[in-house]
PDB file of C-alpha atoms in Angstrom:
ATOM      1  CA  MET A   1      -0.123   0.038  -0.092  1.00 47.00           C
ATOM      2  CA  LEU A   2       1.406   3.402  -0.844  1.00 46.00           C
ATOM      3  CA  ILE A   3       0.378   6.301   1.312  1.00 50.00           C
ATOM      4  CA  THR A   4       1.304  10.025   1.001  1.00 51.00           C
ATOM      5  CA  LEU A   5       2.028  12.201   4.146  1.00 52.00           C
ATOM      6  CA  PHE A   6       2.878  15.858   3.525  1.00 53.00           C
ATOM      7  CA  GLY A   7       4.255  15.132   0.048  1.00 56.00           C
ATOM      8  CA  ARG A   8       6.356  12.055   0.851  1.00 62.00           C
ATOM      9  CA  ASN A   9       5.294   8.646  -0.345  1.00 60.00           C
ATOM     10  CA  THR A  10       5.778   5.845   2.035  1.00 59.00           C
ATOM     11  CA  LEU A  11       5.454   2.275   0.853  1.00 57.00           C
ATOM     12  CA  ILE A  12       3.960  -0.073   3.445  1.00 55.00           C
ATOM     13  CA  THR A  13       4.481  -3.559   2.135  1.00 57.00           C
ATOM     14  CA  LYS A  14       3.319  -5.571   5.292  1.00 67.00           C
ATOM     15  CA  PHE A  15       1.421  -4.629   8.313  1.00 72.00           C
ATOM     16  CA  VAL A  16       2.398  -6.260  11.430  1.00 80.00           C
ATOM     17  CA  PRO A  17       0.674  -6.473  14.705  1.00 83.00           C
ATOM     18  CA  ALA A  18       1.818  -4.235  17.533  1.00 85.00           C
ATOM     19  CA  LYS A  19       3.941  -6.021  19.961  1.00 86.00           C
ATOM     20  CA  PHE A  20       3.803  -5.841  23.683  1.00 86.00           C
ATOM     21  CA  LYS A  21       7.137  -5.647  25.703  1.00 84.00           C
ATOM     22  CA  VAL A  22       8.257  -4.297  28.982  1.00 85.00           C
ATOM     23  CA  LEU A  23      11.260  -2.159  29.826  1.00 84.00           C
ATOM     24  CA  PRO A  24      12.945  -2.397  33.239  1.00 84.00           C
ATOM     25  CA  LYS A  25      12.930   0.825  35.409  1.00 83.00           C
ATOM     26  CA  LEU A  26      16.460   0.390  36.757  1.00 79.00           C
ATOM     27  CA  HIS A  27      16.643   4.010  37.793  1.00 79.00           C
ATOM     28  CA  LYS A  28      13.825   3.174  40.536  1.00 81.00           C
ATOM     29  CA  SER A  29      15.687   0.033  41.833  1.00 82.00           C
ATOM     30  CA  LEU A  30      17.381   0.588  45.214  1.00 84.00           C
ATOM     31  CA  ASP A  31      19.153  -2.896  44.649  1.00 82.00           C
ATOM     32  CA  TYR A  32      20.584  -1.660  41.353  1.00 80.00           C
ATOM     33  CA  LYS A  33      21.540   1.600  42.833  1.00 81.00           C
ATOM     34  CA  ASN A  34      23.405   0.208  45.901  1.00 80.00           C
ATOM     35  CA  ASN A  35      25.330  -2.319  43.474  1.00 78.00           C
ATOM     36  CA  VAL A  36      26.417   0.655  41.485  1.00 79.00           C
ATOM     37  CA  ILE A  37      27.404   2.713  44.545  1.00 81.00           C
ATOM     38  CA  ASN A  38      29.105  -0.100  46.387  1.00 79.00           C
ATOM     39  CA  THR A  39      31.427  -1.510  43.628  1.00 79.00           C
ATOM     40  CA  SER A  40      35.001  -0.488  43.086  1.00 79.00           C
ATOM     41  CA  GLU A  41      35.376  -2.645  40.016  1.00 79.00           C
ATOM     42  CA  SER A  42      35.335  -1.394  36.328  1.00 80.00           C
ATOM     43  CA  TYR A  43      32.179  -3.395  35.799  1.00 78.00           C
ATOM     44  CA  ILE A  44      29.130  -3.815  37.796  1.00 74.00           C
ATOM     45  CA  LYS A  45      28.254  -7.315  38.697  1.00 73.00           C
ATOM     46  CA  LEU A  46      24.569  -7.553  39.333  1.00 72.00           C
ATOM     47  CA  PRO A  47      22.981 -10.349  41.355  1.00 72.00           C
ATOM     48  CA  LEU A  48      19.464 -11.125  41.145  1.00 75.00           C
ATOM     49  CA  ILE A  49      17.585  -7.680  41.643  1.00 78.00           C
ATOM     50  CA  ASN A  50      14.379  -8.096  43.577  1.00 81.00           C
ATOM     51  CA  ASP A  51      12.872  -4.608  43.307  1.00 83.00           C
ATOM     52  CA  ILE A  52      12.628  -3.890  39.637  1.00 84.00           C
ATOM     53  CA  THR A  53       9.326  -2.653  38.236  1.00 83.00           C
ATOM     54  CA  TYR A  54       8.603  -2.491  34.567  1.00 83.00           C
ATOM     55  CA  ARG A  55       7.161  -0.034  32.121  1.00 82.00           C
ATOM     56  CA  PRO A  56       4.778  -1.716  29.422  1.00 82.00           C
ATOM     57  CA  ILE A  57       5.386  -0.659  25.840  1.00 84.00           C
ATOM     58  CA  VAL A  58       3.303  -1.650  22.811  1.00 85.00           C
ATOM     59  CA  ASN A  59       5.443  -0.957  19.774  1.00 84.00           C
ATOM     60  CA  ASN A  60       3.095  -0.120  16.959  1.00 84.00           C
ATOM     61  CA  ILE A  61       5.512   0.634  14.213  1.00 83.00           C
ATOM     62  CA  ASN A  62       4.161  -0.644  10.893  1.00 82.00           C
ATOM     63  CA  CYS A  63       0.940  -1.720  12.496  1.00 85.00           C
ATOM     64  CA  PRO A  64      -2.297  -0.660  10.850  1.00 86.00           C
ATOM     65  CA  THR A  65      -2.866   2.460  12.945  1.00 88.00           C
ATOM     66  CA  TYR A  66       0.821   3.698  12.895  1.00 88.00           C
ATOM     67  CA  GLN A  67       0.702   6.106   9.940  1.00 88.00           C
ATOM     68  CA  LEU A  68      -2.545   7.607  11.215  1.00 91.00           C
ATOM     69  CA  SER A  69      -0.958   8.063  14.804  1.00 92.00           C
ATOM     70  CA  LYS A  70       2.000   9.634  13.245  1.00 92.00           C
ATOM     71  CA  LEU A  71      -0.140  11.940  11.206  1.00 94.00           C
ATOM     72  CA  LEU A  72      -2.007  12.965  14.352  1.00 94.00           C
ATOM     73  CA  HIS A  73       1.090  13.580  16.117  1.00 93.00           C
ATOM     74  CA  ILE A  74       2.143  16.060  13.492  1.00 94.00           C
ATOM     75  CA  ILE A  75      -1.106  17.843  13.205  1.00 95.00           C
ATOM     76  CA  LEU A  76      -1.607  18.212  17.106  1.00 94.00           C
ATOM     77  CA  GLN A  77       2.245  19.150  17.843  1.00 93.00           C
ATOM     78  CA  PRO A  78       1.631  22.943  17.411  1.00 93.00           C
ATOM     79  CA  ILE A  79      -1.197  22.852  20.134  1.00 93.00           C
ATOM     80  CA  GLN A  80       1.059  20.924  22.500  1.00 89.00           C
ATOM     81  CA  LYS A  81       3.795  23.666  22.369  1.00 87.00           C
ATOM     82  CA  VAL A  82       1.433  26.361  23.559  1.00 88.00           C
ATOM     83  CA  ILE A  83      -0.312  24.750  26.435  1.00 86.00           C
ATOM     84  CA  PRO A  84       1.131  26.407  29.564  1.00 81.00           C
ATOM     85  CA  SER A  85       1.608  23.159  31.438  1.00 81.00           C
ATOM     86  CA  TYR A  86       3.836  21.725  28.583  1.00 83.00           C
ATOM     87  CA  ILE A  87       7.531  21.500  29.453  1.00 85.00           C
ATOM     88  CA  LYS A  88       9.796  20.167  26.837  1.00 85.00           C
ATOM     89  CA  GLY A  89      12.673  19.412  29.153  1.00 84.00           C
ATOM     90  CA  SER A  90      15.067  20.986  31.836  1.00 84.00           C
ATOM     91  CA  TYR A  91      16.096  24.048  29.969  1.00 88.00           C
ATOM     92  CA  ASP A  92      12.427  24.838  29.027  1.00 86.00           C
ATOM     93  CA  PHE A  93      11.556  24.595  32.697  1.00 85.00           C
ATOM     94  CA  LEU A  94      14.161  27.020  33.698  1.00 84.00           C
ATOM     95  CA  ASN A  95      13.196  29.414  31.034  1.00 86.00           C
ATOM     96  CA  LYS A  96       9.625  29.147  32.137  1.00 84.00           C
ATOM     97  CA  LEU A  97      10.709  30.094  35.727  1.00 83.00           C
ATOM     98  CA  LYS A  98      12.773  33.067  34.486  1.00 83.00           C
ATOM     99  CA  GLN A  99       9.821  34.316  32.193  1.00 83.00           C
ATOM    100  CA  ASN A 100       7.493  34.085  35.034  1.00 80.00           C
ATOM    101  CA  ASP A 101       9.840  35.938  37.524  1.00 79.00           C
ATOM    102  CA  ILE A 102       9.997  33.004  39.854  1.00 78.00           C
ATOM    103  CA  ILE A 103      12.838  33.559  42.255  1.00 79.00           C
ATOM    104  CA  ILE A 104      14.780  30.460  43.339  1.00 81.00           C
ATOM    105  CA  ASP A 105      16.818  30.934  46.536  1.00 83.00           C
ATOM    106  CA  LYS A 106      18.837  28.530  48.612  1.00 85.00           C
ATOM    107  CA  ASP A 107      15.639  27.682  50.728  1.00 87.00           C
ATOM    108  CA  THR A 108      13.491  26.746  47.657  1.00 84.00           C
ATOM    109  CA  LYS A 109      12.683  23.114  47.456  1.00 83.00           C
ATOM    110  CA  PHE A 110      11.689  21.153  44.343  1.00 80.00           C
ATOM    111  CA  CYS A 111       9.494  18.208  44.248  1.00 80.00           C
ATOM    112  CA  THR A 112       8.217  16.119  41.388  1.00 77.00           C
ATOM    113  CA  TYR A 113       5.340  13.592  41.092  1.00 75.00           C
ATOM    114  CA  ASP A 114       5.031  10.707  38.921  1.00 72.00           C
ATOM    115  CA  VAL A 115       1.542   9.458  37.647  1.00 72.00           C
ATOM    116  CA  SER A 116       1.346   5.745  37.940  1.00 72.00           C
ATOM    117  CA  SER A 117       0.200   4.240  34.722  1.00 75.00           C
ATOM    118  CA  LEU A 118      -0.822   7.492  33.277  1.00 76.00           C
ATOM    119  CA  PHE A 119      -1.185   6.391  29.724  1.00 78.00           C
ATOM    120  CA  PRO A 120      -3.642   3.540  30.379  1.00 78.00           C
ATOM    121  CA  ALA A 121      -5.318   5.428  33.049  1.00 80.00           C
ATOM    122  CA  ILE A 122      -7.160   8.057  30.884  1.00 87.00           C
ATOM    123  CA  PRO A 123     -10.656   7.321  30.165  1.00 87.00           C
ATOM    124  CA  HIS A 124     -11.290   7.494  26.342  1.00 88.00           C
ATOM    125  CA  SER A 125     -14.156   9.956  26.837  1.00 91.00           C
ATOM    126  CA  LEU A 126     -12.206  12.263  28.953  1.00 90.00           C
ATOM    127  CA  GLY A 127      -9.177  12.038  26.633  1.00 90.00           C
ATOM    128  CA  LEU A 128     -11.476  12.865  23.477  1.00 93.00           C
ATOM    129  CA  THR A 129     -13.075  15.929  25.507  1.00 94.00           C
ATOM    130  CA  SER A 130      -9.590  17.193  26.279  1.00 92.00           C
ATOM    131  CA  VAL A 131      -8.498  16.854  22.701  1.00 93.00           C
ATOM    132  CA  GLU A 132     -11.771  18.662  21.513  1.00 96.00           C
ATOM    133  CA  TYR A 133     -11.220  21.387  23.917  1.00 95.00           C
ATOM    134  CA  TYR A 134      -7.703  22.105  22.822  1.00 94.00           C
ATOM    135  CA  ILE A 135      -8.681  21.908  19.102  1.00 95.00           C
ATOM    136  CA  GLU A 136     -11.306  24.475  19.696  1.00 95.00           C
ATOM    137  CA  THR A 137      -9.181  26.757  21.730  1.00 95.00           C
ATOM    138  CA  TYR A 138      -6.166  26.581  19.473  1.00 94.00           C
ATOM    139  CA  GLU A 139      -7.938  26.046  16.107  1.00 94.00           C
ATOM    140  CA  TYR A 140      -5.933  28.741  14.549  1.00 95.00           C
ATOM    141  CA  LEU A 141      -2.727  26.681  14.989  1.00 95.00           C
ATOM    142  CA  LEU A 142      -3.999  23.584  13.062  1.00 94.00           C
ATOM    143  CA  ASP A 143      -3.575  22.937   9.513  1.00 93.00           C
ATOM    144  CA  LYS A 144      -6.945  23.837   7.755  1.00 93.00           C
ATOM    145  CA  ARG A 145      -6.918  20.574   5.628  1.00 94.00           C
ATOM    146  CA  PHE A 146      -7.673  18.537   8.798  1.00 95.00           C
ATOM    147  CA  PRO A 147     -11.196  19.511  10.271  1.00 94.00           C
ATOM    148  CA  LYS A 148     -11.941  18.908  13.945  1.00 95.00           C
ATOM    149  CA  ALA A 149     -14.219  15.936  12.915  1.00 95.00           C
ATOM    150  CA  PHE A 150     -11.400  14.159  11.071  1.00 95.00           C
ATOM    151  CA  ILE A 151      -8.976  14.737  14.048  1.00 95.00           C
ATOM    152  CA  LEU A 152     -11.407  13.531  16.741  1.00 95.00           C
ATOM    153  CA  SER A 153     -12.585  10.331  14.803  1.00 95.00           C
ATOM    154  CA  SER A 154      -9.087   9.582  14.048  1.00 94.00           C
ATOM    155  CA  VAL A 155      -8.004   9.776  17.629  1.00 93.00           C
ATOM    156  CA  LYS A 156     -11.103   7.593  18.680  1.00 94.00           C
ATOM    157  CA  PHE A 157     -10.301   5.053  15.952  1.00 93.00           C
ATOM    158  CA  ILE A 158      -6.738   4.670  17.272  1.00 92.00           C
ATOM    159  CA  LEU A 159      -7.696   4.346  21.007  1.00 91.00           C
ATOM    160  CA  GLU A 160     -10.497   1.833  20.137  1.00 91.00           C
ATOM    161  CA  ASN A 161      -8.175  -0.160  17.943  1.00 89.00           C
ATOM    162  CA  ALA A 162      -5.223  -0.667  20.230  1.00 87.00           C
ATOM    163  CA  ILE A 163      -4.615  -4.245  19.223  1.00 87.00           C
ATOM    164  CA  PHE A 164      -1.195  -6.021  20.060  1.00 87.00           C
ATOM    165  CA  ILE A 165       0.260  -9.380  20.357  1.00 87.00           C
ATOM    166  CA  PHE A 166       2.004 -11.042  23.340  1.00 87.00           C
ATOM    167  CA  LYS A 167       3.212 -14.665  23.204  1.00 89.00           C
ATOM    168  CA  ASN A 168       1.216 -15.232  20.168  1.00 89.00           C
ATOM    169  CA  VAL A 169      -2.044 -14.135  21.664  1.00 90.00           C
ATOM    170  CA  PHE A 170      -3.929 -11.043  20.415  1.00 89.00           C
ATOM    171  CA  TYR A 171      -5.218  -8.526  22.991  1.00 88.00           C
ATOM    172  CA  LYS A 172      -7.078  -5.243  22.697  1.00 88.00           C
ATOM    173  CA  GLN A 173      -6.457  -2.440  25.126  1.00 86.00           C
ATOM    174  CA  ILE A 174      -9.716  -0.977  26.342  1.00 87.00           C
ATOM    175  CA  ASN A 175      -8.573   1.815  28.748  1.00 86.00           C
ATOM    176  CA  GLY A 176      -6.358   4.559  27.842  1.00 84.00           C
ATOM    177  CA  THR A 177      -3.618   4.622  25.302  1.00 84.00           C
ATOM    178  CA  SER A 178      -0.675   2.539  24.975  1.00 82.00           C
ATOM    179  CA  MET A 179       2.908   3.748  25.493  1.00 81.00           C
ATOM    180  CA  GLY A 180       4.532   3.118  22.107  1.00 81.00           C
ATOM    181  CA  THR A 181       1.774   4.789  20.058  1.00 84.00           C
ATOM    182  CA  ILE A 182       3.417   7.827  18.391  1.00 84.00           C
ATOM    183  CA  MET A 183       0.464  10.214  19.192  1.00 86.00           C
ATOM    184  CA  ALA A 184       0.343   9.024  22.929  1.00 84.00           C
ATOM    185  CA  PRO A 185       2.482  11.895  24.570  1.00 82.00           C
ATOM    186  CA  ILE A 186       0.429  14.613  22.717  1.00 83.00           C
ATOM    187  CA  TYR A 187      -2.906  12.878  23.670  1.00 82.00           C
ATOM    188  CA  VAL A 188      -1.859  12.407  27.326  1.00 79.00           C
TER     189      VAL A 188
END
């Protein structure tokens, strides 16, 4: 199948199912950290680590919804950049502090929060309502070739067709979005 995105032809010769995998969160393991700190060797010998948690990822490259997800990522990216709570990285965070005249002195304490299972936790109806709100609020930033109805129906289609394979068994994700779908970070 030949599809065209923004003037570039992409040949898809074979669709493959999205694949489920897990990535270890080594940075959250106290066993791992202690092994690193307490070694004087040039390498780190890791015995069995008991406190590792895992991040589930669904790799959807070349799956049937991949190109649509990629297109949505491109369409919605201009909106993401103007949302006040969006922080691209550390330098962006520091610039926002400076722009808002936030003074940091020696007594300032920073804290961070981690939302557990954020991607699969957002109900589809809430996520779609949020996307619709931001499309309406920042409509002037969107490419006019893609009407709101197309964007919303495409997001809904991707959410409702998150199908992946694990150990040769097919599954359908019914809540939230999967980490690994290219539009997921902007959706979340």
